[in-house]
N, CA, C and O of each residue as an XYZ file, in Angstrom:
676
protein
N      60.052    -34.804     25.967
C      59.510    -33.468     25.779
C      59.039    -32.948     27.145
O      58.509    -33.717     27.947
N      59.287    -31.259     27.494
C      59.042    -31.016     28.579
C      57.312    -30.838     28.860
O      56.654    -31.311     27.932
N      56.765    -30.439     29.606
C      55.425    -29.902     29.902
C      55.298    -28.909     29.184
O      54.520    -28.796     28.236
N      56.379    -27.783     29.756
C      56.606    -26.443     29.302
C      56.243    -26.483     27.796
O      55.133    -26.137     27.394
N      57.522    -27.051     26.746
C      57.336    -26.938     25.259
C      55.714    -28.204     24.732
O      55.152    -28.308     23.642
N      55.455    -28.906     26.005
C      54.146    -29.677     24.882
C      52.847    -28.590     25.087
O      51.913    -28.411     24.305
N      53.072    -27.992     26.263
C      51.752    -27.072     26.032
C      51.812    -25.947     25.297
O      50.900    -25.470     24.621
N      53.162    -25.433     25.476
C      53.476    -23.950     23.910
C      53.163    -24.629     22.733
O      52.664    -24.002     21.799
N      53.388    -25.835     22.648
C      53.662    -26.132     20.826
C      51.543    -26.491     20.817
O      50.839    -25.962     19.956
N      51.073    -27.227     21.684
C      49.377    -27.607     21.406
C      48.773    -25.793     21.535
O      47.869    -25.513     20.747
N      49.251    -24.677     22.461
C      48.782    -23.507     22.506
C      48.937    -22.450     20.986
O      48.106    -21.642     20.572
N      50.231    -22.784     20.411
C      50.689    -22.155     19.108
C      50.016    -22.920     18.116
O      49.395    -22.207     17.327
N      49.926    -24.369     17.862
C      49.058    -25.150     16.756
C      47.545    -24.620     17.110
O      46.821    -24.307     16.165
N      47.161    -24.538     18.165
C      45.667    -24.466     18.188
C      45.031    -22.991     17.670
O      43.961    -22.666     17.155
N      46.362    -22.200     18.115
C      46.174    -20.426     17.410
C      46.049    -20.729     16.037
O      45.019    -20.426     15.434
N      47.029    -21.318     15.462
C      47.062    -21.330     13.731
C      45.961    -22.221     13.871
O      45.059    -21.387     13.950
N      45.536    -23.054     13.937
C      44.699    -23.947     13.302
C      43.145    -22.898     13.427
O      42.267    -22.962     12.567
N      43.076    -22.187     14.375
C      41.996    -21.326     14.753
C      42.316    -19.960     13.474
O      41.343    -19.391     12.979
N      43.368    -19.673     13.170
C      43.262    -18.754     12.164
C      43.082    -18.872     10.970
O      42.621    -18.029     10.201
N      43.518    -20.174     10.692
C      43.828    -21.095      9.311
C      42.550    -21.501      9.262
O      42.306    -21.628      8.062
N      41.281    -21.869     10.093
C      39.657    -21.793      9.789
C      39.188    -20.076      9.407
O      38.697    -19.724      8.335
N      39.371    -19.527     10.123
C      39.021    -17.981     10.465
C      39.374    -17.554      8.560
O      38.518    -17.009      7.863
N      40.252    -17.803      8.229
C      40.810    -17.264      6.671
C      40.024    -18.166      5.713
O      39.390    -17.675      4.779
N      40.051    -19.073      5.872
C      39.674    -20.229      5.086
C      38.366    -20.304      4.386
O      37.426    -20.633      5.109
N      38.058    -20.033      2.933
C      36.183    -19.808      2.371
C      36.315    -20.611      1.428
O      37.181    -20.348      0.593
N      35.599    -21.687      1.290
C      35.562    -22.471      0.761
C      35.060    -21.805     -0.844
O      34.441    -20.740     -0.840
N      35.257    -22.249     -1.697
C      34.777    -21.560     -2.863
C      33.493    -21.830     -3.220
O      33.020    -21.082     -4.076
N      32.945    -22.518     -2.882
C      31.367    -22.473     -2.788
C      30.204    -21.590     -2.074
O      28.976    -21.557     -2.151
N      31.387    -20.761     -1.201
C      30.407    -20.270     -0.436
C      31.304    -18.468     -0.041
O      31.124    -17.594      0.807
N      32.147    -18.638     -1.071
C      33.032    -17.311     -1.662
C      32.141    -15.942     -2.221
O      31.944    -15.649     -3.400
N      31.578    -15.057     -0.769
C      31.020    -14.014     -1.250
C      32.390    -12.809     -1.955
O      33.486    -12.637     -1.420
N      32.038    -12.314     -2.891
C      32.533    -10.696     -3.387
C      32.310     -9.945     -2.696
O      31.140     -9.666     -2.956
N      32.753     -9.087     -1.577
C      32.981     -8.135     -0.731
C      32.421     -6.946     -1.804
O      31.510     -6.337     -1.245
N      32.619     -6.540     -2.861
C      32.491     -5.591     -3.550
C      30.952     -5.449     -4.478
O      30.519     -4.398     -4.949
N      30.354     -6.704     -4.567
C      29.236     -6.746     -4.802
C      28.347     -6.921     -3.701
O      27.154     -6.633     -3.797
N      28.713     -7.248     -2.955
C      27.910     -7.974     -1.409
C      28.421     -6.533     -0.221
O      28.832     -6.755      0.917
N      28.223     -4.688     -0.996
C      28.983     -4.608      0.226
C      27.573     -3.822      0.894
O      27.845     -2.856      1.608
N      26.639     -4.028      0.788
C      25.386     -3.746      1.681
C      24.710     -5.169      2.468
O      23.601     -5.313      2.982
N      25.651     -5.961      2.356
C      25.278     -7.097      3.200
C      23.649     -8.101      2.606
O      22.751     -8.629      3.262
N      23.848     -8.011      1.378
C      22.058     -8.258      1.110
C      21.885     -9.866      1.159
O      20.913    -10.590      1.374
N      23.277    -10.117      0.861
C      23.619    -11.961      0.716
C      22.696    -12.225      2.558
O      21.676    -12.856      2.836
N      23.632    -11.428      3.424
C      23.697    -11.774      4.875
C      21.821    -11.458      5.477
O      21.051    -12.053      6.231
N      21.752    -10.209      4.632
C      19.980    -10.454      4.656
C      18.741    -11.265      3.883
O      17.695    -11.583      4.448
N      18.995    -11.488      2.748
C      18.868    -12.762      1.597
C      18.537    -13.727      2.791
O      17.341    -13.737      3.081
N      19.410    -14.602      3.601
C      18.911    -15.521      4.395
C      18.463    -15.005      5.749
O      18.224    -15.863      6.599
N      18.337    -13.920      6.027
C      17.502    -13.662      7.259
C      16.390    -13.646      7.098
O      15.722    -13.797      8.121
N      15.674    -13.471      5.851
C      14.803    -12.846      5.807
C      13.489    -13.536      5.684
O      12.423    -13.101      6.121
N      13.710    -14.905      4.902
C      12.740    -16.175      5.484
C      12.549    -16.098      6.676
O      11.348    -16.047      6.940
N      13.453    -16.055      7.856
C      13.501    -16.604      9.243
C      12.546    -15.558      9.619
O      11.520    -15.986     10.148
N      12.657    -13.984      9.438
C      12.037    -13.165     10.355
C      10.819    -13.110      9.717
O       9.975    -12.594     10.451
N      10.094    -13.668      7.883
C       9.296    -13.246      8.001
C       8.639    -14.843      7.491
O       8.545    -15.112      6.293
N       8.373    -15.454      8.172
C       8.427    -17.005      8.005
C       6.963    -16.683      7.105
O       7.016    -16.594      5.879
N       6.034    -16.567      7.643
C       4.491    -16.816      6.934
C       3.884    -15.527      6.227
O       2.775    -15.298      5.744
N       4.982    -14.816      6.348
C       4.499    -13.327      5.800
C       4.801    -13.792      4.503
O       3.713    -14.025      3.977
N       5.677    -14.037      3.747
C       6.494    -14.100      2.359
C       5.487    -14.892      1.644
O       4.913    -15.799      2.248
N       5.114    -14.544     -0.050
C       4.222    -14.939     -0.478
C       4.400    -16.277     -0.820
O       5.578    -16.586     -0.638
N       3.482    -17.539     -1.393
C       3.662    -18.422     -1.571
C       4.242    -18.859     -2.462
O       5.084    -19.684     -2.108
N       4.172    -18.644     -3.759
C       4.555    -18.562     -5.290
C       6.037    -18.205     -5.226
O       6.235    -17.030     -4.916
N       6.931    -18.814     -5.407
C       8.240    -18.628     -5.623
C       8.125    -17.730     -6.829
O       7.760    -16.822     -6.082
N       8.109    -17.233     -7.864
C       8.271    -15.525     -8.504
C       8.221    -15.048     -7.353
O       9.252    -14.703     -6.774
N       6.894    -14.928     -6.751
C       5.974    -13.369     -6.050
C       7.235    -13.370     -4.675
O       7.736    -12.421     -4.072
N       7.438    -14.821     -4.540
C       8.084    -14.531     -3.328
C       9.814    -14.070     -3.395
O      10.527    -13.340     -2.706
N       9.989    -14.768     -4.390
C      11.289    -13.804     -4.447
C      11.400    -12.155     -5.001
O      12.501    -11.707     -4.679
N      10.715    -11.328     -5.607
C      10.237    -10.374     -5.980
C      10.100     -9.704     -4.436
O      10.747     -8.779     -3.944
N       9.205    -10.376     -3.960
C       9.153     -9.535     -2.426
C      10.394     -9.371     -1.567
O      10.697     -8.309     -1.022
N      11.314    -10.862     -1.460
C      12.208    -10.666     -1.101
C      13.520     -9.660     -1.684
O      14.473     -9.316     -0.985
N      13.351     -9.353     -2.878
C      14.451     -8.464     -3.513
C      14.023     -7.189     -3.503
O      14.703     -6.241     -3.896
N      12.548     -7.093     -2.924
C      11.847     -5.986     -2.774
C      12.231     -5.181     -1.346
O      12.556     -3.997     -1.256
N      12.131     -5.942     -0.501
C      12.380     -6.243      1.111
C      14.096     -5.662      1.605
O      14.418     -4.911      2.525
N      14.925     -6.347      0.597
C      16.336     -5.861      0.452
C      16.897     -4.702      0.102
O      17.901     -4.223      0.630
N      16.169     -4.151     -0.934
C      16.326     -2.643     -1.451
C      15.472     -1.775     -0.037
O      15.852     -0.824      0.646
N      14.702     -2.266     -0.011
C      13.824     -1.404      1.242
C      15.322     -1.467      2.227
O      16.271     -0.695      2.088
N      15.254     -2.319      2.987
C      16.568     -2.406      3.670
C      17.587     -1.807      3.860
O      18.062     -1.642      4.984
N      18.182     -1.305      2.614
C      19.308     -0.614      2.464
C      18.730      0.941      2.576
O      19.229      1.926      3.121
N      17.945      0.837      2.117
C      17.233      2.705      2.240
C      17.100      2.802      3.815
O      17.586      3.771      4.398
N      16.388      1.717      4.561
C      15.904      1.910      5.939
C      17.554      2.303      6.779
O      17.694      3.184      7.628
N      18.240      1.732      6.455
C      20.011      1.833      6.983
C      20.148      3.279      6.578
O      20.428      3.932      7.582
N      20.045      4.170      5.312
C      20.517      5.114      5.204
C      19.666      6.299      6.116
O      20.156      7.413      6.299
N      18.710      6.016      6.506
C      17.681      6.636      7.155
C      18.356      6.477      9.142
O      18.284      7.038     10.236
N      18.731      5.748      8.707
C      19.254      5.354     10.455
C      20.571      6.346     10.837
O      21.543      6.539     10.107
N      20.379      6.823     11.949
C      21.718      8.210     12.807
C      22.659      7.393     12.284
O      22.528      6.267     11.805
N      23.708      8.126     12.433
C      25.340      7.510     12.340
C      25.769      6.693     13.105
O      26.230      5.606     12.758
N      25.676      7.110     14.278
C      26.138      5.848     15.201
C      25.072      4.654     15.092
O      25.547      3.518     15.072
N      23.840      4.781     15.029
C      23.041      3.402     14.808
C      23.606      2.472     13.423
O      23.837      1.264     13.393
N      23.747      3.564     12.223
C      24.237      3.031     11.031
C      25.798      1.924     11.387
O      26.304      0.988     10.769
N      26.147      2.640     12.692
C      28.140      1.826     12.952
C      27.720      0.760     13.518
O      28.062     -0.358     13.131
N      26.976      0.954     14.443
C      26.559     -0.331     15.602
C      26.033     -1.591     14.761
O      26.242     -2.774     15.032
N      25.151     -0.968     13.457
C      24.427     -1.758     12.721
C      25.409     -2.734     11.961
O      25.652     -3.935     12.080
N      25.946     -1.579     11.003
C      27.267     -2.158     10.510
C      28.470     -3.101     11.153
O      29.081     -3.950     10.503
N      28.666     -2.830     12.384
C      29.592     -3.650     13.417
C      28.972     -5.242     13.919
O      29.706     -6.177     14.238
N      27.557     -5.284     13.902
C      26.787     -6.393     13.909
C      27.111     -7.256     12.573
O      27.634     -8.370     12.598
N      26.700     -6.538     11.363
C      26.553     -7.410     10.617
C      28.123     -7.982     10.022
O      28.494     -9.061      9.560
N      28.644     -6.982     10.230
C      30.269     -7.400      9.838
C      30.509     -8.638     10.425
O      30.926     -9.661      9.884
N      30.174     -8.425     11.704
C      30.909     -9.948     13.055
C      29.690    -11.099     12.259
O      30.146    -12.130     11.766
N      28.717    -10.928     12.214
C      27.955    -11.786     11.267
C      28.282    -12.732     10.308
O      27.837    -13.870     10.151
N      29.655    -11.713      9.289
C      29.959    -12.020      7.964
C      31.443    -12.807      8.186
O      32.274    -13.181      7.358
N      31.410    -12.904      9.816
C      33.288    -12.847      9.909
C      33.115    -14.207     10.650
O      32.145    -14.179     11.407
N      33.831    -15.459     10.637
C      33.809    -16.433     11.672
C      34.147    -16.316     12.885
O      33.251    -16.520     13.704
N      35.226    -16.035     13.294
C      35.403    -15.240     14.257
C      34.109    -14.600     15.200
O      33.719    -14.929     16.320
N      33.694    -13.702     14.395
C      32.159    -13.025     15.217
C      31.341    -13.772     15.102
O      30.302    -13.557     15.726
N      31.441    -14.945     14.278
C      30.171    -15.856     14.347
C      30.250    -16.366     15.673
O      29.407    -16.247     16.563
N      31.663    -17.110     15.724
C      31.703    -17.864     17.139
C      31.464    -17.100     18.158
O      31.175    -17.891     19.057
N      31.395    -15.817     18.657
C      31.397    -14.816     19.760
C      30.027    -14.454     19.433
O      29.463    -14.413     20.526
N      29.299    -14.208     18.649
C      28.072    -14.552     18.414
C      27.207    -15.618     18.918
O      26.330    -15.263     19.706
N      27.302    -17.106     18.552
C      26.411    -17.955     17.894
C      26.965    -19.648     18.691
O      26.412    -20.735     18.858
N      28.547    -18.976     19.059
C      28.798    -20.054     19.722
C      29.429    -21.651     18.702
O      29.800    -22.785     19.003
N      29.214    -20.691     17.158
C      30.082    -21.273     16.463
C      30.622    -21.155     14.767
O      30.168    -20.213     14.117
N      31.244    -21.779     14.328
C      32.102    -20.681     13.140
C      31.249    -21.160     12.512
O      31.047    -20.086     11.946
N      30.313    -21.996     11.930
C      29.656    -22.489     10.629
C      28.605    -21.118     10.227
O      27.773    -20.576     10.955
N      29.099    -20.689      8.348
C      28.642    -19.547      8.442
C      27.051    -19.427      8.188
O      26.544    -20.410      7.648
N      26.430    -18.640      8.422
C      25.163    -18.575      8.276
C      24.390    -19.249      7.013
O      23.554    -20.140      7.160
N      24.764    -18.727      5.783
C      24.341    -18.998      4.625
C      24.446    -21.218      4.736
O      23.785    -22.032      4.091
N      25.166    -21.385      5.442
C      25.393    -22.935      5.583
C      24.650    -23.529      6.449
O      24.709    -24.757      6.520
N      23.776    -22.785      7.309
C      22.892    -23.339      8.213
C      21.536    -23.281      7.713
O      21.115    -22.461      6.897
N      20.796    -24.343      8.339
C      19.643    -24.503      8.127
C      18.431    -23.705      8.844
O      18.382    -23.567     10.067
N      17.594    -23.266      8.076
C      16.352    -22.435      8.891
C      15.891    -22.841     10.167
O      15.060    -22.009     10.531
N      16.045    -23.762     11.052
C      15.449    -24.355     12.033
C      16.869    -23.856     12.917
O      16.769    -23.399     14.056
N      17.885    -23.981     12.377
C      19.127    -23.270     13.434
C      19.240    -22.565     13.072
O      20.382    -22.369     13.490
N      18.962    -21.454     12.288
C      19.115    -19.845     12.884
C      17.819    -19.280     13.899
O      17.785    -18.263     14.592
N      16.944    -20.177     13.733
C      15.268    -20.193     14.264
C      16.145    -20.398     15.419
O      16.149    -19.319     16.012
N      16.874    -21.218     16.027
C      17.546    -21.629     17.479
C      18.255    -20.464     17.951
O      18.134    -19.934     19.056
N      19.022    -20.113     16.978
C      20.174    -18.986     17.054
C      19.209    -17.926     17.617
O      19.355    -17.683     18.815
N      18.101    -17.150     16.854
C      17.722    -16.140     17.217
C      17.074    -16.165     18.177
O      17.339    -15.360     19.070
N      16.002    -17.092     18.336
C      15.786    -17.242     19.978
C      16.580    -17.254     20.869
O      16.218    -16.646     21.876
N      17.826    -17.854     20.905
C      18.871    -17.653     21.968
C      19.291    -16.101     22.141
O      19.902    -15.507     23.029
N      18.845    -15.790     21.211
C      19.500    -14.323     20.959
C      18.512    -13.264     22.019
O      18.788    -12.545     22.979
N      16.907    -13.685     21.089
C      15.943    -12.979     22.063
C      15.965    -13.287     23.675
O      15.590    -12.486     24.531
N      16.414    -14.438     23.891
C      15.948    -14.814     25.497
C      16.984    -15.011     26.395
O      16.923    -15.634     27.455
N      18.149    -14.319     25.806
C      19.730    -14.497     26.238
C      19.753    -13.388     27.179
O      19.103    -12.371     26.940
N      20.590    -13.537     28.433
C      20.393    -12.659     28.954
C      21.297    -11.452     29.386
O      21.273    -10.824     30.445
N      22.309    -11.255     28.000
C      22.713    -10.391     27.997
C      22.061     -9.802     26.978
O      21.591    -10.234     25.925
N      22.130     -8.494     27.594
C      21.595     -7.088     26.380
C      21.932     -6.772     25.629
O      21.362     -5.808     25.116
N      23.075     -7.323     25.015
C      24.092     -6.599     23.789
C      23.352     -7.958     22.665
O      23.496     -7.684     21.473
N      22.777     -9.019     22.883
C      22.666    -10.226     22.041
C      20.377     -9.771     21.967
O      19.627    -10.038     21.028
N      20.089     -9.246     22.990
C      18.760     -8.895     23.254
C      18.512     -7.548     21.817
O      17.688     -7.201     20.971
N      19.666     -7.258     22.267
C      19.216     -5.562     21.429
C      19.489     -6.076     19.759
O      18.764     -5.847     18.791
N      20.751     -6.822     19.799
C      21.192     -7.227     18.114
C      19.788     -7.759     17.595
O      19.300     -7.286     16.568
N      19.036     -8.925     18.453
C      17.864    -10.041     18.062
C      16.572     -8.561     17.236
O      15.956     -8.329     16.196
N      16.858     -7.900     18.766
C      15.541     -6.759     18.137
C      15.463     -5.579     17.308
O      14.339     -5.161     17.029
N      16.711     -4.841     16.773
C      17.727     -4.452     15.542
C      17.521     -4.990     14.490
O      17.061     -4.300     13.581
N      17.773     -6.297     14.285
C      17.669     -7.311     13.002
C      15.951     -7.195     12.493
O      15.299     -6.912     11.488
N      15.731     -7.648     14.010
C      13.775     -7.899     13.263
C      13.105     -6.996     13.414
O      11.998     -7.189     12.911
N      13.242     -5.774     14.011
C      12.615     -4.728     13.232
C      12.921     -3.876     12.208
O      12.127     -3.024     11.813
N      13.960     -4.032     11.769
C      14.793     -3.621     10.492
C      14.598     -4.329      9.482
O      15.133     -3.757      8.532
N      13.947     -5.613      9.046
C      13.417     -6.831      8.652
C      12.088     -6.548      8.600
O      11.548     -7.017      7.598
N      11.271     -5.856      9.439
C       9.790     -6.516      9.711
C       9.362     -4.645      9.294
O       8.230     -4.366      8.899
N      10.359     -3.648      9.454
C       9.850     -2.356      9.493
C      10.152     -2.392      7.525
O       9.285     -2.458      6.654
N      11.072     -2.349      7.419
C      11.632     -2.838      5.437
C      10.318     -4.011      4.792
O      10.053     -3.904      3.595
N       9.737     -4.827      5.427
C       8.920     -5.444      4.081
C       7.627     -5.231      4.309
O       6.799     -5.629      3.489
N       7.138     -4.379      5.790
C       5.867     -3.737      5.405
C       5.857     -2.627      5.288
O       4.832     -2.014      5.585
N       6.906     -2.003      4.849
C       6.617     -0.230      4.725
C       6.511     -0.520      2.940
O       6.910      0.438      2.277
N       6.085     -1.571      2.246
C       5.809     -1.154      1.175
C       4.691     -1.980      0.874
O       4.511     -3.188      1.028
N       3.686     -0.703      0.222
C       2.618     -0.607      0.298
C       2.013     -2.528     -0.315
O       1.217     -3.334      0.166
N       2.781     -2.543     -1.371
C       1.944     -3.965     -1.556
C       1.503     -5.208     -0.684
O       0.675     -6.085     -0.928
N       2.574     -4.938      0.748
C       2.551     -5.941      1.547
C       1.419     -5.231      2.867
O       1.287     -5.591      4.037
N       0.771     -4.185      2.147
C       0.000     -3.896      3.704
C      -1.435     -4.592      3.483
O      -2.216     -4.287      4.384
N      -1.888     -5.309      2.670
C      -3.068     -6.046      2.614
C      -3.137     -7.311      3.381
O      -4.188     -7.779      3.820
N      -1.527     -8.038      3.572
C      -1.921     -8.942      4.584
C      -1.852     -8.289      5.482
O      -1.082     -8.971      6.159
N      -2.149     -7.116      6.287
C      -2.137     -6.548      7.899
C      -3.690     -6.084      7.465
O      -4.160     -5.044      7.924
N      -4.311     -6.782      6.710
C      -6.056     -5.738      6.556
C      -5.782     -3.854      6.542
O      -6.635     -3.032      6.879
N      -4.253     -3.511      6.020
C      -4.338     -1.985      6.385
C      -4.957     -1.731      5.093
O      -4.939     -2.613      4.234
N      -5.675     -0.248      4.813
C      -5.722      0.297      3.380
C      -5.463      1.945      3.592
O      -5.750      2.617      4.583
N      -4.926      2.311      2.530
C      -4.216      3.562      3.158
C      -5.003      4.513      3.124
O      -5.736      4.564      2.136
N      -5.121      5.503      4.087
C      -6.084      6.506      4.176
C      -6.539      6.926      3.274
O      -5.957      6.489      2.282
N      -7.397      7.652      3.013
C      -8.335      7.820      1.914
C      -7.750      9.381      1.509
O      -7.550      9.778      0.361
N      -7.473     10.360      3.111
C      -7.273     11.878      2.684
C      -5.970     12.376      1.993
O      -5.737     13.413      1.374
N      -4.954     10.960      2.398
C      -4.003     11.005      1.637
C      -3.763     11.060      0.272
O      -2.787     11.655     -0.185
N      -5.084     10.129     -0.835
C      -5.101     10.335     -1.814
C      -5.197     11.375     -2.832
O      -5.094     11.300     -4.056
N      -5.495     12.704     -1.784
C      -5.725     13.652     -2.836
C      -4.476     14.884     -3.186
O      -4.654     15.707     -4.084
């Protein structure tokens, strides 16, 4: 075998084998595009990470908040300019895609499959990375996260807020 054809044939296997992961969803972990198309699965697990000690203790209260947190979410997106809404959307897509995971994250294993202590890694790399396009995504996510589960009112008692008084009338 020449040089020539052993490095085309390892360059062409390594494309397919790279696409043949890229396609590939295991059925365990097989989101519905059509139910999942506000991304809530992809925020569902962010949302421990960004709000680690905020989220109540009591599994009810705390999932309640979290499904609370998600609907907020999607309103906070419709509230966002158009082009912020694309940029937003273009993030979370590469998010949802292996492909963008790896150009992301540095690798295809998808989020929902990782453990809280490595996306805790992930996003710090993200915050202290020193490109700006991975700086701005880190601070996008968590204030879109952190602006969605205290803009409702039940969660402003852990910040000691109480809402103005002149407002009440």
């Amino acid at each position: 075998m020449e040089r020539r054809t052993f490095l085309t044939t390892a360059l062409v296997g390594t494309a397919a084998l790279a696409l043949g992961v890229n396609l590939y969803i295991p059925e365990h972990i097989k989101v519905n595009k059509a139910l999942d198309s506000e991304h809530r699965l992809l925020f569902s697990i962010l949302l421990p990470v960004f709000l680690d000690d905020a989220l109540p203790e009591v599994g009810s209260l705390r999932i309640a908040a979290q499904n609370r947190t998600l609907d907020t979410i999607i309103q906070t997106i419709s509230l966002l300019p158009a082009d912020g809404q694309a940029e937003l959307e273009q993030l979370l897509d590469m998010l949802e895609n292996r492909l963008g995971l790896l150009v992301l994250t540095g690798s295809m294993t998808p989020l929902m499959m990782r453990k809280p202590d490595e996306l805790i890694v992930m996003l710090e790399y993200w915050r202290n990375s020193f490109l700006d396009m991975m700086v701005i995504a880190y601070q996008g996510l968590r204030e879109l996260v952190l602006a969605s589960y205290y803009s409702c009112p039940e969660h402003w008692s852990r910040l000691n807020y109480a809402k103005p008084t002149f407002l009440e009338e």
